[in-house]
mmCIF file of C-alpha atoms in Angstrom:
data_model
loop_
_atom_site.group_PDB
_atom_site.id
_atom_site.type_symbol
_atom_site.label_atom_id
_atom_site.label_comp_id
_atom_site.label_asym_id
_atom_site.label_seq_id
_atom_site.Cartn_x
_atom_site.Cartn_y
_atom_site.Cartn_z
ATOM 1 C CA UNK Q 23 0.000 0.000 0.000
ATOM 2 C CA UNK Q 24 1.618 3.610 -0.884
ATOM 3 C CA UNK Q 25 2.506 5.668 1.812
ATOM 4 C CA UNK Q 26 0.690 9.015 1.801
ATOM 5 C CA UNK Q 27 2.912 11.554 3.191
ATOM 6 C CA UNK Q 28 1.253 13.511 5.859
ATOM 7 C CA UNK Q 29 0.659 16.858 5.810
ATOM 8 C CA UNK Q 30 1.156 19.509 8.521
ATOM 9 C CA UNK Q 31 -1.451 20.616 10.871
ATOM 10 C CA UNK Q 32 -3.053 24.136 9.416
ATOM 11 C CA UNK Q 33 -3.147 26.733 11.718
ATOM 12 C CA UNK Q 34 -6.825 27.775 13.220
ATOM 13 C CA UNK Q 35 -8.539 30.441 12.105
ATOM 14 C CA UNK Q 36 -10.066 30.772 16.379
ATOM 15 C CA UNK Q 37 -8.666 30.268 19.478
ATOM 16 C CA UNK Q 38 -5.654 31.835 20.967
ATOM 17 C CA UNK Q 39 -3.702 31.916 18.027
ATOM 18 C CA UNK Q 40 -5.697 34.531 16.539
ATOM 19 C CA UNK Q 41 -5.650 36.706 19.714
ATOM 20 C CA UNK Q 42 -2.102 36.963 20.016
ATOM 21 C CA UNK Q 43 -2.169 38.941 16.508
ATOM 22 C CA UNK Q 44 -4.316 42.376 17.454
ATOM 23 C CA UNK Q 45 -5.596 44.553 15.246
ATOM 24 C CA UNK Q 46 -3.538 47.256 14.685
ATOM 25 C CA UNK Q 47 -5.322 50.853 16.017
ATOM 26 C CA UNK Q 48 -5.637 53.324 13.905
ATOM 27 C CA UNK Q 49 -4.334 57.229 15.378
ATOM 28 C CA UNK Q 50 -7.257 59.511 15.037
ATOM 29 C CA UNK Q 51 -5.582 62.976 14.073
ATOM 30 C CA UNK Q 52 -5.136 64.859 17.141
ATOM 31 C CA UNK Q 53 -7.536 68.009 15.337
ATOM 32 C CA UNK Q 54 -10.615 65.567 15.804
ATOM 33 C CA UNK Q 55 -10.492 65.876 19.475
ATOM 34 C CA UNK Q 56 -10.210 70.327 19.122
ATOM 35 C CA UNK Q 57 -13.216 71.532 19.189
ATOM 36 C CA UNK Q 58 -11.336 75.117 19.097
ATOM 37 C CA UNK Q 59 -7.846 77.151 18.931
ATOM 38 C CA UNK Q 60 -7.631 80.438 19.507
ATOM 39 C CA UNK Q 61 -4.397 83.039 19.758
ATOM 40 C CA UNK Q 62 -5.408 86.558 22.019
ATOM 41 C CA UNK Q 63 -3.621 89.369 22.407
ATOM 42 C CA UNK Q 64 -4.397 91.876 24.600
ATOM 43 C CA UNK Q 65 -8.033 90.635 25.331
ATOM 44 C CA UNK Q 66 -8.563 90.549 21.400
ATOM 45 C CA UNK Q 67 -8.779 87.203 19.465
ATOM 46 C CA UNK Q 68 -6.193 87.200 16.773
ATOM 47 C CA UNK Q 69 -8.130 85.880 12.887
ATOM 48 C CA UNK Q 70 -7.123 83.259 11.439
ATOM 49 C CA UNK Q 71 -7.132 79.541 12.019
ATOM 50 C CA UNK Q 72 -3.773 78.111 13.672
ATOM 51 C CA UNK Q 73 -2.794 74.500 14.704
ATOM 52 C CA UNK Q 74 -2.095 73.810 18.248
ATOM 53 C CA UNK Q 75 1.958 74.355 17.482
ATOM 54 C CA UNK Q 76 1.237 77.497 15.311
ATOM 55 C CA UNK Q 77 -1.177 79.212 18.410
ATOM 56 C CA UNK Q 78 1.987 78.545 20.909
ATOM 57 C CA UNK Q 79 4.396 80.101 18.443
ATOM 58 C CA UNK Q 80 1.837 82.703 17.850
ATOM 59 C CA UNK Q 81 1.170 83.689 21.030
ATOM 60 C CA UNK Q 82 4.701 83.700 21.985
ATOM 61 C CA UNK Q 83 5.637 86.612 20.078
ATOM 62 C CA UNK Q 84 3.880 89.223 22.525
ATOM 63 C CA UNK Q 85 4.281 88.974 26.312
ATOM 64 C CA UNK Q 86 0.035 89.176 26.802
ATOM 65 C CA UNK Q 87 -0.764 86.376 23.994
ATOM 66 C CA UNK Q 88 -1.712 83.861 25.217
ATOM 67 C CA UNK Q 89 -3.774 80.586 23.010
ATOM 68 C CA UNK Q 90 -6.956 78.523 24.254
ATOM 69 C CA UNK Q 91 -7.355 74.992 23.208
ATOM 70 C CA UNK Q 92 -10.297 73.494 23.888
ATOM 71 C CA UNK Q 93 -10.437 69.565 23.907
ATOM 72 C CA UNK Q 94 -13.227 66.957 23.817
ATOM 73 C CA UNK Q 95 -13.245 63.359 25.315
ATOM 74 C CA UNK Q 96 -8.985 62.686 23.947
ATOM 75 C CA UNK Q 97 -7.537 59.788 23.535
ATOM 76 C CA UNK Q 98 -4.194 59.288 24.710
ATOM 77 C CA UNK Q 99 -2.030 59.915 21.954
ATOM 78 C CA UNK Q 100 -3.925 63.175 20.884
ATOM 79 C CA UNK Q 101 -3.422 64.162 24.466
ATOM 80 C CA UNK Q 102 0.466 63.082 24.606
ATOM 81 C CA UNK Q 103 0.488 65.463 21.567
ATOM 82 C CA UNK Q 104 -0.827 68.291 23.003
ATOM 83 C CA UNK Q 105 1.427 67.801 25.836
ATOM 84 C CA UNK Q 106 4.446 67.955 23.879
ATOM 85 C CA UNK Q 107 3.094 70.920 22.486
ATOM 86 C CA UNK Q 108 2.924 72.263 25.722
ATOM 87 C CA UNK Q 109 5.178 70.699 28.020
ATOM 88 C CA UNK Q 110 2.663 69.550 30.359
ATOM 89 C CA UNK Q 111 2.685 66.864 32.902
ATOM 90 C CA UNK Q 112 2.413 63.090 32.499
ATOM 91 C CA UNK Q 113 0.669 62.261 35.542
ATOM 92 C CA UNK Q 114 -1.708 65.733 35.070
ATOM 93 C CA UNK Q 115 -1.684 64.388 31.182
ATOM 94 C CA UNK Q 116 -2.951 60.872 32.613
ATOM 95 C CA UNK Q 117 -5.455 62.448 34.179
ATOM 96 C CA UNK Q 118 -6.806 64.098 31.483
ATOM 97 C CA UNK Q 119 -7.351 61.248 29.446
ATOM 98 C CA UNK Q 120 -9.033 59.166 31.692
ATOM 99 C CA UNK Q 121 -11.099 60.617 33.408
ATOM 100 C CA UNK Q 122 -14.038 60.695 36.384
ATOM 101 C CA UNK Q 123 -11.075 62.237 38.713
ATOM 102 C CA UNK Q 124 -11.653 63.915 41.913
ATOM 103 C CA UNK Q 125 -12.063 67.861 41.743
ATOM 104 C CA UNK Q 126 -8.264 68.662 42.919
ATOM 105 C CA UNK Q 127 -5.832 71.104 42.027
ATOM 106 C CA UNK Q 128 -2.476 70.496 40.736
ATOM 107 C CA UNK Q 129 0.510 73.105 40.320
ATOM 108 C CA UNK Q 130 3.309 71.414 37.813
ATOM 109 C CA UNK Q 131 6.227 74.187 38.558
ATOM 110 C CA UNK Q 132 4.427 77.273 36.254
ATOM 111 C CA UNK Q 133 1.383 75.260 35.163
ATOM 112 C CA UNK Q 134 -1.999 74.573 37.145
ATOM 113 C CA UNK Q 135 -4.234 71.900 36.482
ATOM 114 C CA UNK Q 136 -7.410 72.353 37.980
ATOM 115 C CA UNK Q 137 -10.034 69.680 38.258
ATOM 116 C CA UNK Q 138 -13.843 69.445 38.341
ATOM 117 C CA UNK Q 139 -16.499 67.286 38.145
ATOM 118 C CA UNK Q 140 -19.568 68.733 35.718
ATOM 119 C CA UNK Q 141 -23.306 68.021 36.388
ATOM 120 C CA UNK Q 142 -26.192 68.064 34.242
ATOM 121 C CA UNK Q 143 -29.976 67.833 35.087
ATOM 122 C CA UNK Q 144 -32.206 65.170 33.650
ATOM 123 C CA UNK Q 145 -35.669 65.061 33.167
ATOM 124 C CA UNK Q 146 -37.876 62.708 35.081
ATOM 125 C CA UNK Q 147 -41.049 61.564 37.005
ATOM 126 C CA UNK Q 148 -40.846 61.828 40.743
ATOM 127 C CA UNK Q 149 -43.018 58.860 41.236
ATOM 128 C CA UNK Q 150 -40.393 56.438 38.802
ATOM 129 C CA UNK Q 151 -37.066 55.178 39.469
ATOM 130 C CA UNK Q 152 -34.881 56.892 37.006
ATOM 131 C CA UNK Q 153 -31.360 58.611 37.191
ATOM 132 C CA UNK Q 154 -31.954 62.930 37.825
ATOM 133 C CA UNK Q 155 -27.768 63.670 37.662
ATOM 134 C CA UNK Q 156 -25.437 62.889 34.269
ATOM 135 C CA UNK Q 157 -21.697 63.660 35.567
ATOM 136 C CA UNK Q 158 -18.835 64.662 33.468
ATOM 137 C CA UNK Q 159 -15.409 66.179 34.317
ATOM 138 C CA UNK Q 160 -13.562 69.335 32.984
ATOM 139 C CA UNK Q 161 -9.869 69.628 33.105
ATOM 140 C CA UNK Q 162 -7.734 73.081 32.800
ATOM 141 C CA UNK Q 163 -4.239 73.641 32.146
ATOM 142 C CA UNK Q 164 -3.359 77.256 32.628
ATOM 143 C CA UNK Q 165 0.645 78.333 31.914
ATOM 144 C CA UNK Q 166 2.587 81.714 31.316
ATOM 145 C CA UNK Q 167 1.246 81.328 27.419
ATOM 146 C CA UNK Q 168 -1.407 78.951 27.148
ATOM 147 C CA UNK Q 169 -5.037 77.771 28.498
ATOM 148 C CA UNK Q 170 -6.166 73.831 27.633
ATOM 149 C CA UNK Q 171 -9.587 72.786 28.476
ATOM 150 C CA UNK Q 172 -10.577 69.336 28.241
ATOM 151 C CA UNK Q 173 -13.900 68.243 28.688
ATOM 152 C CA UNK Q 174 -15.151 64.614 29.021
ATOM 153 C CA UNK Q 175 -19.361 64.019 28.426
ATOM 154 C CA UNK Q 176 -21.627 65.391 26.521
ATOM 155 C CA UNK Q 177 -23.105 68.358 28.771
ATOM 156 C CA UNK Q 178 -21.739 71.453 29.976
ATOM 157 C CA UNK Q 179 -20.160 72.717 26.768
ATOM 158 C CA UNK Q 180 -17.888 75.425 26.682
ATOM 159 C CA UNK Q 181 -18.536 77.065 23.517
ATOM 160 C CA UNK Q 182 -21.078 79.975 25.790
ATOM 161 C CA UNK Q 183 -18.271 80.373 27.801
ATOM 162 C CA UNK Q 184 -15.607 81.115 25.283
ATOM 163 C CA UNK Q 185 -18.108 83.852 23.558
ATOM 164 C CA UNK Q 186 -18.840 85.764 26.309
ATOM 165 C CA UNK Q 187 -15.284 86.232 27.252
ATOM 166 C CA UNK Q 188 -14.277 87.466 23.636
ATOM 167 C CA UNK Q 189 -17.173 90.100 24.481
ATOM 168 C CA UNK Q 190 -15.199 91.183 27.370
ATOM 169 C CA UNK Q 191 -11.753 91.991 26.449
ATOM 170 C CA UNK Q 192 -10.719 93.325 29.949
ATOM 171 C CA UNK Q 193 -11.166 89.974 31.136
ATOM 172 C CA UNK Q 194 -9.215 88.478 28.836
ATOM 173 C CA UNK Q 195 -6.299 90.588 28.965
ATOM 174 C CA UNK Q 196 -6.006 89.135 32.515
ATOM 175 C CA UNK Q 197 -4.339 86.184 30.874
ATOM 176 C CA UNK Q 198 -4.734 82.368 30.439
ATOM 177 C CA UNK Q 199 -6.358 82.787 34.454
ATOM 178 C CA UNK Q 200 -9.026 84.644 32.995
ATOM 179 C CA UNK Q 201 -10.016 81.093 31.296
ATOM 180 C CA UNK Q 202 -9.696 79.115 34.752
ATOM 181 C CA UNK Q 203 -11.853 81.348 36.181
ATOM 182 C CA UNK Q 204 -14.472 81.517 33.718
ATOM 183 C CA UNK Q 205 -14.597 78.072 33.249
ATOM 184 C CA UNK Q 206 -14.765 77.453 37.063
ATOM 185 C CA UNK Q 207 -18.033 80.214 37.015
ATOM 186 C CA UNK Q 208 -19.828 78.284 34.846
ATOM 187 C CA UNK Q 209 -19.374 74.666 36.360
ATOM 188 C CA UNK Q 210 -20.377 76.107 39.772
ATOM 189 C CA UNK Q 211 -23.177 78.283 38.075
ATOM 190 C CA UNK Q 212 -24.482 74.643 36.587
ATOM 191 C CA UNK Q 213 -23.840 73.607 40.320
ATOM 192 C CA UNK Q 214 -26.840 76.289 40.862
ATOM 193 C CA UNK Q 215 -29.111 75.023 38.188
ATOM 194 C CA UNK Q 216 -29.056 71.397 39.341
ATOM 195 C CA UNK Q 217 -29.482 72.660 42.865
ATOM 196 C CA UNK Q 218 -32.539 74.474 42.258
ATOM 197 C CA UNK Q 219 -33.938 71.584 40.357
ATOM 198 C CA UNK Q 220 -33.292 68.831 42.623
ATOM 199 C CA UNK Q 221 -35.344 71.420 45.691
ATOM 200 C CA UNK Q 222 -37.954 71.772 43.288
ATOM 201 C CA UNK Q 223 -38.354 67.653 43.182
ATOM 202 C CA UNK Q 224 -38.071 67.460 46.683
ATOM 203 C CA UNK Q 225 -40.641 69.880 47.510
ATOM 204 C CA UNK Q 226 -43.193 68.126 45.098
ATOM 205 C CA UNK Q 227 -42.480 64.825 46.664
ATOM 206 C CA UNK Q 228 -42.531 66.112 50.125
ATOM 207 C CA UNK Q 229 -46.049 67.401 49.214
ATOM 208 C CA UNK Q 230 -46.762 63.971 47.911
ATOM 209 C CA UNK Q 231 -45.865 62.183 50.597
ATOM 210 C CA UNK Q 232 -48.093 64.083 53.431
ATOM 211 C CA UNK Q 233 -51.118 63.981 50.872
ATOM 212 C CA UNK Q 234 -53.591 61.555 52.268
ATOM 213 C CA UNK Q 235 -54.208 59.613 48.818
ATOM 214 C CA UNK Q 236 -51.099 59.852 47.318
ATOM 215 C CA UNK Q 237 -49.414 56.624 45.906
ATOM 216 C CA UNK Q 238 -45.429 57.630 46.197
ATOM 217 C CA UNK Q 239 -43.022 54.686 47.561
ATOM 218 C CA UNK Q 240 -40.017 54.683 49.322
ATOM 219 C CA UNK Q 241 -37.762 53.717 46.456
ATOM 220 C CA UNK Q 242 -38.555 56.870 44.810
ATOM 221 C CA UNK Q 243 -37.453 59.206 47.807
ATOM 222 C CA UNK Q 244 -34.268 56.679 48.221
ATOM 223 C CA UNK Q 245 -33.495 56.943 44.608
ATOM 224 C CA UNK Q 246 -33.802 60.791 45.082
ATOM 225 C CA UNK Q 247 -31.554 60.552 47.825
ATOM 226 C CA UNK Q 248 -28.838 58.605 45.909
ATOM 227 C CA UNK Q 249 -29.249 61.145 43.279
ATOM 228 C CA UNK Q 250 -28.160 63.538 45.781
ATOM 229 C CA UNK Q 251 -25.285 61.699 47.300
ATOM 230 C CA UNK Q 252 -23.660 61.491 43.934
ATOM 231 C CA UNK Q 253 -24.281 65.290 43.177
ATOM 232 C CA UNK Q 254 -22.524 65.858 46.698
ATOM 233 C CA UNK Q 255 -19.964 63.380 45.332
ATOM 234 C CA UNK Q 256 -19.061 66.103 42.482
ATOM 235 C CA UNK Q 257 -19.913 68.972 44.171
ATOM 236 C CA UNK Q 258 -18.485 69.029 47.611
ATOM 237 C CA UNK Q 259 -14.449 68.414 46.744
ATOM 238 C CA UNK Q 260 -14.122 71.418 44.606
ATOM 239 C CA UNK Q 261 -14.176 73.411 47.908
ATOM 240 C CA UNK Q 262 -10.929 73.376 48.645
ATOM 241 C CA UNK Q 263 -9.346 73.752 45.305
ATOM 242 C CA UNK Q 264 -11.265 77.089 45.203
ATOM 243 C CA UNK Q 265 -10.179 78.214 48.425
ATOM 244 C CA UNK Q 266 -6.467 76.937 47.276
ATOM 245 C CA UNK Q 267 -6.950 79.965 44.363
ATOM 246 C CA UNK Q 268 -7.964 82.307 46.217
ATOM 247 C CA UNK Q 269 -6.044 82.408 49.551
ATOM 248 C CA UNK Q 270 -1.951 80.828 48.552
ATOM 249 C CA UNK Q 271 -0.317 83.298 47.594
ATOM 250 C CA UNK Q 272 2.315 81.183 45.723
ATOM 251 C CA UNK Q 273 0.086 80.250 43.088
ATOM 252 C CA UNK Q 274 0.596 82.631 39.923
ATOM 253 C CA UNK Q 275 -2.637 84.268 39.650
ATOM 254 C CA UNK Q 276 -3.086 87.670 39.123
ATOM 255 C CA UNK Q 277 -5.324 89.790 42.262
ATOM 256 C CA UNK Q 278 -8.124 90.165 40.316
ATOM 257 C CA UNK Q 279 -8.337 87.086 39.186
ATOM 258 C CA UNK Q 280 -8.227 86.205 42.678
ATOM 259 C CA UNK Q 281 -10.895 88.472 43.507
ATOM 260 C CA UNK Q 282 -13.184 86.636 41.017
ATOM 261 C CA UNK Q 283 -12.646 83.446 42.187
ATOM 262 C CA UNK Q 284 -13.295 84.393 45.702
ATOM 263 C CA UNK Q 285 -17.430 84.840 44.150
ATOM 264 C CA UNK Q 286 -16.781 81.603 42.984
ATOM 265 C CA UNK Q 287 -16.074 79.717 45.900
ATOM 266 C CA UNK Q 288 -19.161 81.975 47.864
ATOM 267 C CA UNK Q 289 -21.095 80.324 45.384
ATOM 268 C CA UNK Q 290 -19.989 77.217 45.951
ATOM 269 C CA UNK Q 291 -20.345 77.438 49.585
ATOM 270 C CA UNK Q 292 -24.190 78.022 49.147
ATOM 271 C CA UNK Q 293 -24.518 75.095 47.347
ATOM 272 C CA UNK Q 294 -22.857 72.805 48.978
ATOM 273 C CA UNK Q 295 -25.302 74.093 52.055
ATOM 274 C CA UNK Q 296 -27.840 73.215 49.752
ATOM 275 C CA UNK Q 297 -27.016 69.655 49.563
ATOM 276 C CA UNK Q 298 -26.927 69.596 52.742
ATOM 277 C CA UNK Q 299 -30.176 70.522 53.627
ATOM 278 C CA UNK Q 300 -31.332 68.130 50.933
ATOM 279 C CA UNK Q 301 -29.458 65.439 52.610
ATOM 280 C CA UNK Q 302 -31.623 65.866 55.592
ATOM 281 C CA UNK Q 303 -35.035 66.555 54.126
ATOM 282 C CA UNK Q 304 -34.693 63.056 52.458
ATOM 283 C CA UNK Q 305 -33.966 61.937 55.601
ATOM 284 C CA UNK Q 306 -36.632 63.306 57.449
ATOM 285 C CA UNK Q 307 -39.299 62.377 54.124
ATOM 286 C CA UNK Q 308 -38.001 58.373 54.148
ATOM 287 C CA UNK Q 309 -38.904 58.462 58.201
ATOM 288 C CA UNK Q 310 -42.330 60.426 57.400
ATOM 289 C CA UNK Q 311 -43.260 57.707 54.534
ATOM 290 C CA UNK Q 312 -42.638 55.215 57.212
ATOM 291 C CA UNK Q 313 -44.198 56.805 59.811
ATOM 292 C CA UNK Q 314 -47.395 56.720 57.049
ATOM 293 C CA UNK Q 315 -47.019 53.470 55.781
ATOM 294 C CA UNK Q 316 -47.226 52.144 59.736
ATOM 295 C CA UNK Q 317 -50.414 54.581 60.341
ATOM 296 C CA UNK Q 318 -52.112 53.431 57.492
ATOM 297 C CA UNK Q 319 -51.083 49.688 58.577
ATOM 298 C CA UNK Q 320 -52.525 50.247 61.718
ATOM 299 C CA UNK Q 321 -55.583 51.659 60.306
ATOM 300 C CA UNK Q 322 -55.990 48.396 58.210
ATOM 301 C CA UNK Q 323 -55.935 46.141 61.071
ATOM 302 C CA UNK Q 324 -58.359 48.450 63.387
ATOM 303 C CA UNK Q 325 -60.659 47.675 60.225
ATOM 304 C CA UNK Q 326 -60.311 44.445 59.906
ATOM 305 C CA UNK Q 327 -60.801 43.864 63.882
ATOM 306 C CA UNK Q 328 -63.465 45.651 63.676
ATOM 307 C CA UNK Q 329 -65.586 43.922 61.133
ATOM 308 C CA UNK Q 330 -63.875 40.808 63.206
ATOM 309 C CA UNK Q 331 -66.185 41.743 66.341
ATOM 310 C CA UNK Q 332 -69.250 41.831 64.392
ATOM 311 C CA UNK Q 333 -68.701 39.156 62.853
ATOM 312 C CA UNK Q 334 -68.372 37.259 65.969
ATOM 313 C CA UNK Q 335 -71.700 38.435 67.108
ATOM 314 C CA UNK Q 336 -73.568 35.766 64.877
ATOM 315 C CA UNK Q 337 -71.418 33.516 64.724
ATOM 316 C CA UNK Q 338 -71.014 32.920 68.539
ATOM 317 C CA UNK Q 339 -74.764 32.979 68.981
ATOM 318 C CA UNK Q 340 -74.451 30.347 66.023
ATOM 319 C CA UNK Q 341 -72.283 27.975 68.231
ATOM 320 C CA UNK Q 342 -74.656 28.179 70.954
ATOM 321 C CA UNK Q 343 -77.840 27.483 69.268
ATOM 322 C CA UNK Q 344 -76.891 25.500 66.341
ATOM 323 C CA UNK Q 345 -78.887 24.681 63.129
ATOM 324 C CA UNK Q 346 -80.827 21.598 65.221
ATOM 325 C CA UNK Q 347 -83.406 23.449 66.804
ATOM 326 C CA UNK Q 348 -87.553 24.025 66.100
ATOM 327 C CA UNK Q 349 -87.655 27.386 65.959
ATOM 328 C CA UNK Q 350 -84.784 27.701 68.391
ATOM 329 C CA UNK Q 351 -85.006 30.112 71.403
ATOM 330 C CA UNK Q 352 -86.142 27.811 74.288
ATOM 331 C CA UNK Q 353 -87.576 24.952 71.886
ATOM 332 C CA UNK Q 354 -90.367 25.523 69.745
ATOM 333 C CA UNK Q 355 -90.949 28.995 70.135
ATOM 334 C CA UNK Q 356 -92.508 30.749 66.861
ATOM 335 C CA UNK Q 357 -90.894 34.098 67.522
ATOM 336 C CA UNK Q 358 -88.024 32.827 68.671
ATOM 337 C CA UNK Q 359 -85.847 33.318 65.653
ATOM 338 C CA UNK Q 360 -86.673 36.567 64.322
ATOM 339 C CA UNK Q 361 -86.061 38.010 67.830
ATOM 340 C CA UNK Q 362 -82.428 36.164 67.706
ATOM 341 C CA UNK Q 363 -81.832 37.465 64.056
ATOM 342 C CA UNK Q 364 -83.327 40.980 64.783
ATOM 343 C CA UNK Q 365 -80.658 40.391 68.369
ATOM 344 C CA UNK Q 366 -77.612 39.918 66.108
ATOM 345 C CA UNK Q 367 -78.578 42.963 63.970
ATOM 346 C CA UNK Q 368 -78.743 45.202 66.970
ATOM 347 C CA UNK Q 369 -75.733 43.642 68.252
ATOM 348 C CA UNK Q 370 -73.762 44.464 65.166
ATOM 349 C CA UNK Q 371 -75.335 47.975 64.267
ATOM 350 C CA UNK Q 372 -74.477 48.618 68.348
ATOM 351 C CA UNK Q 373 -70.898 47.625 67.458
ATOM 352 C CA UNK Q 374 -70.675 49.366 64.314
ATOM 353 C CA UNK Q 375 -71.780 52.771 65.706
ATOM 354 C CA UNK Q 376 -69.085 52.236 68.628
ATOM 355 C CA UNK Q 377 -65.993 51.659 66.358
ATOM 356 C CA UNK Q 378 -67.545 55.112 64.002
ATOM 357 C CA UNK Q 379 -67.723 56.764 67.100
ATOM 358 C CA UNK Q 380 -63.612 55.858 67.682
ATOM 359 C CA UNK Q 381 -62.741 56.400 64.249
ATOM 360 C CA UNK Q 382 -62.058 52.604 63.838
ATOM 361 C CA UNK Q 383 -64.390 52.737 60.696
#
């Protein structure tokens, strides 16, 4: 018989053969992630449309230029380019990239990075289970010559921010700590807006929950409250970064800025006193639902005891007379039972009008 040589094993097209060879990743260009670049000097945006290399250069050429680059959701090699760019930090530039970091401020020798956490409002019914506050973060790099924003989530664009500031070129010539502080403004202005929102839920459910026939649950008021834990999650930690800006000294910021930020972290302090208060009415709404659910529990079961007793009426009369009796009574009297049925009616009417009278019925 011929010998039929054998043939080597072909490789598999699954397994872990084929997951040791990775797709290669395509770079997305660093210009998809800049939502905008812009060279000022002297409070006045320069025309023109400039890379993130030809805005440094730019703005290096007079001692008040200074560029803003604005950044949305980066990966990590469009941020390691802009921090070539810029010569900023790794570990601030690590931050930056991923993400959900605690509000904190940062100082890398001239450069600040300043930290917050963004909220956003959403929609809902007070009587469902659904999520009330979207998160986000915003990032800023301020240096002698340069202001980098980066933004991660879809809320709380900056866009509003940058306009109004190019209608106030005083501001502006204050520098790339004009941008900080603008940007810090309107994340604790949002603070406001969610604030005021989240008090107008809980008054409506505290109104629901001390009205007699509403149908509200305790899951709603405890999602509500977890709702406000995580908006005192972003909200509360920025404190101190704000009162980092505006009392040390050794942080290059000019006085007025300074003076700015102080409104800021007023702000701030008012709503982070608003969160507390919320923390507490939610607290003080769970123990009132509970106090309601155990009235109207109690209420039940005065009902039901109730209609117990008259029931018992019949039925004990029942036991004692049984159904073998003529005519019942004493034996054999005619008007025996009507006088024990119209006994068991008076019985129970006399027991009904008792409980009315106590407010069991």
């Amino acid at each position: 018989m011929a010998l039929v040589p054998s043939l080597p094993p072909m490789p598999s097209f699954r397994g872990p053969g084929r997951a040791t060879h990775p797709r290669p990743r395509i770079p997305v260009p660093t210009a998809r992630a800049i939502v905008d670049c812009g060279v000022y000097v002297d409070g006045v945006r320069t025309p023109g449309h400039f890379t993130p290399q030809q805005a440094l250069g730019e703005a290096s050429k007079t001692e008040s230029g200074f560029v803003w680059v604005g950044l949305h959701d980066p990966d990590e090699s469009q941020m390691n380019e802009i921090a070539r760019i810029f010569d900023l930090h790794p570990l601030a530039v690590e931050d930056a990239v991923q993400g959900r970091q605690r509000p904190k401020l940062e100082r890398y020798d001239n450069t600040l990075f300043l930290v917050m956490r963004t909220v956003s409002y959403v929609e809902h019914d007070i009587h469902a289970i659904s999520e009330i506050v979207e998160t986000g973060d915003i990032m800023v790099f301020t240096g002698p010559h340069f202001a980098i924003t980066v933004r991660h989530g879809e809320h709380t664009g900056l866009a509003g921010v940058r306009r109004e500031l190019e209608g106030n070129p005083d501001q502006l010539r204050l520098g790339p700590c004009a941008v900080l502080h603008a940007v810090a403004d309107h994340v604790v202005d949002s603070y406001v807006e969610v604030s005021e929102s989240v008090e107008e839920d809980i008054d409506e459910m505290e109104e629901a929950v001390f009205t007699p026939t509403s149908k509200i649950g305790i899951g709603a008021i405890y999602q509500l409250k977890r709702e406000v834990v995580e908006l005192r999650r972003a909200v509360g930690p920025l404190g101190l970064p704000l009162q980092q800006l505006v009392h040390n000294q050794e942080l290059p910021l000019p006085k007025e800025i300074r003076r700015y930020l102080r409104d800021v972290a007023d702000h701030h302090t008012s709503v982070s006193e608003h969160i507390t208060y919320f923390d507490e009415s939610l607290n003080a709404l769970v123990n009132a639902a509970l106090a309601k659910i155990s009235v109207q529990q109690n209420t039940d079961m005065r009902k039901i005891s109730a209609y117990a007793a008259m029931a018992a009426v019949p039925t004990m009369i029942a036991g004692v007379y049984g159904m073998n009796f003529d005519h019942m009574w004493e034996l054999h009297q005619v008007w025996a039972y009507p006088a024990v049925l119209m006994l068991m009616g008076g019985l129970c009417a006399l027991l009904f009008r008792s409980f009315r009278r106590n407010k069991w019925l």
